[in-house]
Amino acid sequence: MLLSYQYNITIEGEFIGWQAEQTTGDIMNALNITCHAVSVSNVVGIVGPTLSRESHVIAPFGETIGIPVISYSATDPDLSNKNAYSNFYRTVASDFAAAAALAKLFIRYNWTSCSIIYQNDAFGTGGANAISKAFNNSRLTVSQMIVFDIATSSIRGDLKSLLTNAATRMVVLWAESLYTLLILQEALESDVVGPQFTWILSSSISLNSFDQTFYNNLIGMFLIEPAVGSVVNVPINTTLLDAAYSIWQQYEPESFPGSMNVNDYALFAFDATWTLIQSLQQLCTSKINISSSCLSFIGSSYCFNRHFINSKLLLDAVSRTEFLGVSGPMQFSDNVTDRITGLYYSAKNAQPSSNGLSFVPVLEYFHPSNWRIPIKENIIVWPGKTLTPSSDRANLEGVHLRIGIYEAAPFTIVEKVIDPSGHTTIKYSGYVLDLIELLRQKMKFIPIIELASSNLTYNEFVRSVATGVYDIAIGDVTVTAVRREYVDFSNAIFDNSLRIIMRKTSAVNIDLFSFLKPFSYDLWLLFFGTVIYAGILMYIMERKDNEALQNQSILYQIVMSIWYSFGNVVGYGVDFHITTAAGRLLTAGLYILGLILVASYTANLASDLTIAKTNNIISGIDDIKNAKIPFNRIGIVVGSAPEEYYLREISKGAQNYHRLQSMNDIYSSLLEDITVASFIDSGTAEYVTNNMYCNLTLVGNDFDKSVFGIVTPQKWLYAQDLDVNILRLRETGELVKLRQKWFEIQQCPSSSETSTAIGIQATRGLFLVFGVISILSLLLFAWKRRQNIKNRLFQLIYLKESSAERKESSVERKDSMSRRSSKSSEHPQNHSITLPEILNL
């Protein structure tokens, strides 16, 4: 106002006067003060009020008497409605712009959710609603909205419980400076500020007003507030600003804080006042030819009965006003009450300084663009005095976590260890324990490991998390739809499927004539019938023209023709050639028949011999579904995922299996021949058959693919933190290394592996048939040669007798030989014939 004097700005030859009133935040008090001021003087415009809740009353009052109201700090978005507040203007940005800036800040740092604490008045409610709308448009989440009651100066509810039980660790505080101090003090005492939580304030406060013991908790806090052009390095009216500062120092030097420390809202207030001054000047200049005063009122001195005559002209002048102010370019719109140019925000970060703690500018925002780093860059110190941006999710750092584990090798191996002093302790090892240690190193929680009772079923183990026995449970627990009804699961910690486990059996007895099984009995009859039929046809076609068949008996000709047909079918060939065209055509048919039959026989025989190598009575899950094993001989652990699969896919709900209580029961029941087969998780199956039970084996391919997950309570606060760290372990290959460590070892002898070679057992029937055929061949040969052998035997006997007579004539040469010769002549039949002699025949 004093500056307008220096610039010699007058209305009808008079300087513009003013009257200042101090409101207290009480709505009725603000209305009373304003009414009194209007009643005693010709007030043609109001600068203020400060608070949104006061503006909701003063703006309609100004409309009643026809004067403009220009606020420099009321930010409630509801005040932007031109229809409801036609005479209201403001030089500060609406909270719609602040909410948009806040949403973009969250996107910048990958934050997805927050809790909002707001005071229950127009400012707090309007700001909270604007943030919710902006977040919803940006696909962000407001987890909860916490009310601070300004009447009782307290939070509705327990602040510590509300914040710690929320999934987010971002807190937006939308309150005036006075209430911000009270809320923060309670939050500090409840230990819900830093380093676990990141707070974003909407009102500036003095951080040094708190006890120094809380300073470390306050570091990393953010303040987002409207800013003037000089803060973000855009042009402002420095001439006006320097002149204003000069007047300030001239008339009240003791209150001037220095040009660098003037509150931005003071500059908004200056531009609001200058807007009114210029609008009045335009109004009265345009009315220069009118005889009446441009500032005339009608009505009585009572405030509600007064009305400014040139109200519409003055409001139009305000709407048209456009200039470069001390806060930036000033311009209004006919559609909204808000300022439409020069909307800036500054994000400040609470950091240690020489004077304790202070807010340091770290980012700047131009509506409606995006956040950017200022020319003078300052690093951001995040809660916990770290340079790593905060996470919006709840994390487990420093949290005591009760972890239930379930004994099942190699996931959890329980051993009793005796130390040198003779004390027995329980030692846990395995895949699960290594996984817990990896997660502890990354997430820095404090694990309290508890072994579940061996009497618990898997379903009971899972339900113990829902009932609060454990915070989480880790083991070979399959994620199923039924279990998800009462608990949640983390990301997969192990890829799983089911396998069939059985006891190894001794070598199976092979049918001696298994080599005949590739063809059915009927097909063999058809085959030999076809050969005989073709042989008879060949005899008919060739007997007159084929020299090989001429001059032979009919039986001989028929047998040779059949032999010819057989030889061509099996690909052997025969001793004579076909001479007739009909015979050649029939031979071609035999070739085609032989080509298909021999190929089919070979393929089926190879398949049968391969299958015959296995000792198992089933080949996979399909055989179990087809009841090749009695259902009561299939062992299933009750309360487990395999039980769910069995009931769903095999028995259709019938509990007709052999009920087992634990994993150990699976192995013992198989070894004792109580059960024939069981379902077991693939990882466990591979481990136990390779390292613990070498006389058990796996049958068929895996089925019912699934995953193991960590059991967590539904809507667990730390679920996202756990999932993210599990994914990191998977991405870095740590889970693969764990699997290799525990599941690729083998202590059972490698000789237990099934050989790929076909043994004698599978083909001994074939060799037996060949032996029989060879003996028959020898007998046939002997039968054909029987007359020649008889004649040679008689000749051999005759030669032996002649030799004996010659020996008798030489008695005088040797007396001893006489007796032998005599004996030989008396019993010539005693002379034996040796095998070599027969063969020589």
JSON list of C-alpha atoms in Angstrom, two decimals, residues 18 70 79 103 164 201 210 215 217 226 423 451 492 537 549 552 556 641 664 690 694 710 736 802:
[
{"chain": "A", "resi": 18, "resn": "TRP", "atom": "CA", "xyz": [-6.38, 0.00, 4.25]},
{"chain": "A", "resi": 70, "resn": "ILE", "atom": "CA", "xyz": [-8.10, -12.55, -2.89]},
{"chain": "A", "resi": 79, "resn": "LEU", "atom": "CA", "xyz": [-12.58, -22.92, -3.54]},
{"chain": "A", "resi": 103, "resn": "ALA", "atom": "CA", "xyz": [1.75, -38.03, -7.48]},
{"chain": "A", "resi": 164, "resn": "THR", "atom": "CA", "xyz": [2.88, -49.95, 11.72]},
{"chain": "A", "resi": 201, "resn": "LEU", "atom": "CA", "xyz": [4.90, -32.47, 5.03]},
{"chain": "A", "resi": 210, "resn": "PHE", "atom": "CA", "xyz": [12.10, -30.88, 18.68]},
{"chain": "A", "resi": 215, "resn": "TYR", "atom": "CA", "xyz": [17.13, -35.42, 15.13]},
{"chain": "A", "resi": 217, "resn": "ASN", "atom": "CA", "xyz": [14.64, -39.69, 13.06]},
{"chain": "A", "resi": 226, "resn": "PRO", "atom": "CA", "xyz": [4.23, -23.66, -3.09]},
{"chain": "A", "resi": 423, "resn": "HIS", "atom": "CA", "xyz": [25.73, -81.92, 25.89]},
{"chain": "A", "resi": 451, "resn": "LEU", "atom": "CA", "xyz": [10.60, -76.73, 14.52]},
{"chain": "A", "resi": 492, "resn": "ALA", "atom": "CA", "xyz": [8.10, -69.42, -5.56]},
{"chain": "A", "resi": 537, "resn": "LEU", "atom": "CA", "xyz": [-0.05, -120.92, -55.90]},
{"chain": "A", "resi": 549, "resn": "LEU", "atom": "CA", "xyz": [10.79, -128.49, -59.96]},
{"chain": "A", "resi": 552, "resn": "GLN", "atom": "CA", "xyz": [10.49, -134.20, -58.64]},
{"chain": "A", "resi": 556, "resn": "TYR", "atom": "CA", "xyz": [8.83, -132.07, -52.97]},
{"chain": "A", "resi": 641, "resn": "ALA", "atom": "CA", "xyz": [-0.85, -81.51, -1.55]},
{"chain": "A", "resi": 664, "resn": "ASN", "atom": "CA", "xyz": [8.90, -91.28, 6.89]},
{"chain": "A", "resi": 690, "resn": "ASN", "atom": "CA", "xyz": [19.86, -90.92, -4.40]},
{"chain": "A", "resi": 694, "resn": "CYS", "atom": "CA", "xyz": [18.85, -96.77, -2.41]},
{"chain": "A", "resi": 710, "resn": "ILE", "atom": "CA", "xyz": [6.75, -69.29, 2.01]},
{"chain": "A", "resi": 736, "resn": "VAL", "atom": "CA", "xyz": [19.78, -72.33, -8.44]},
{"chain": "A", "resi": 802, "resn": "SER", "atom": "CA", "xyz": [39.51, -160.33, -40.43]}
]
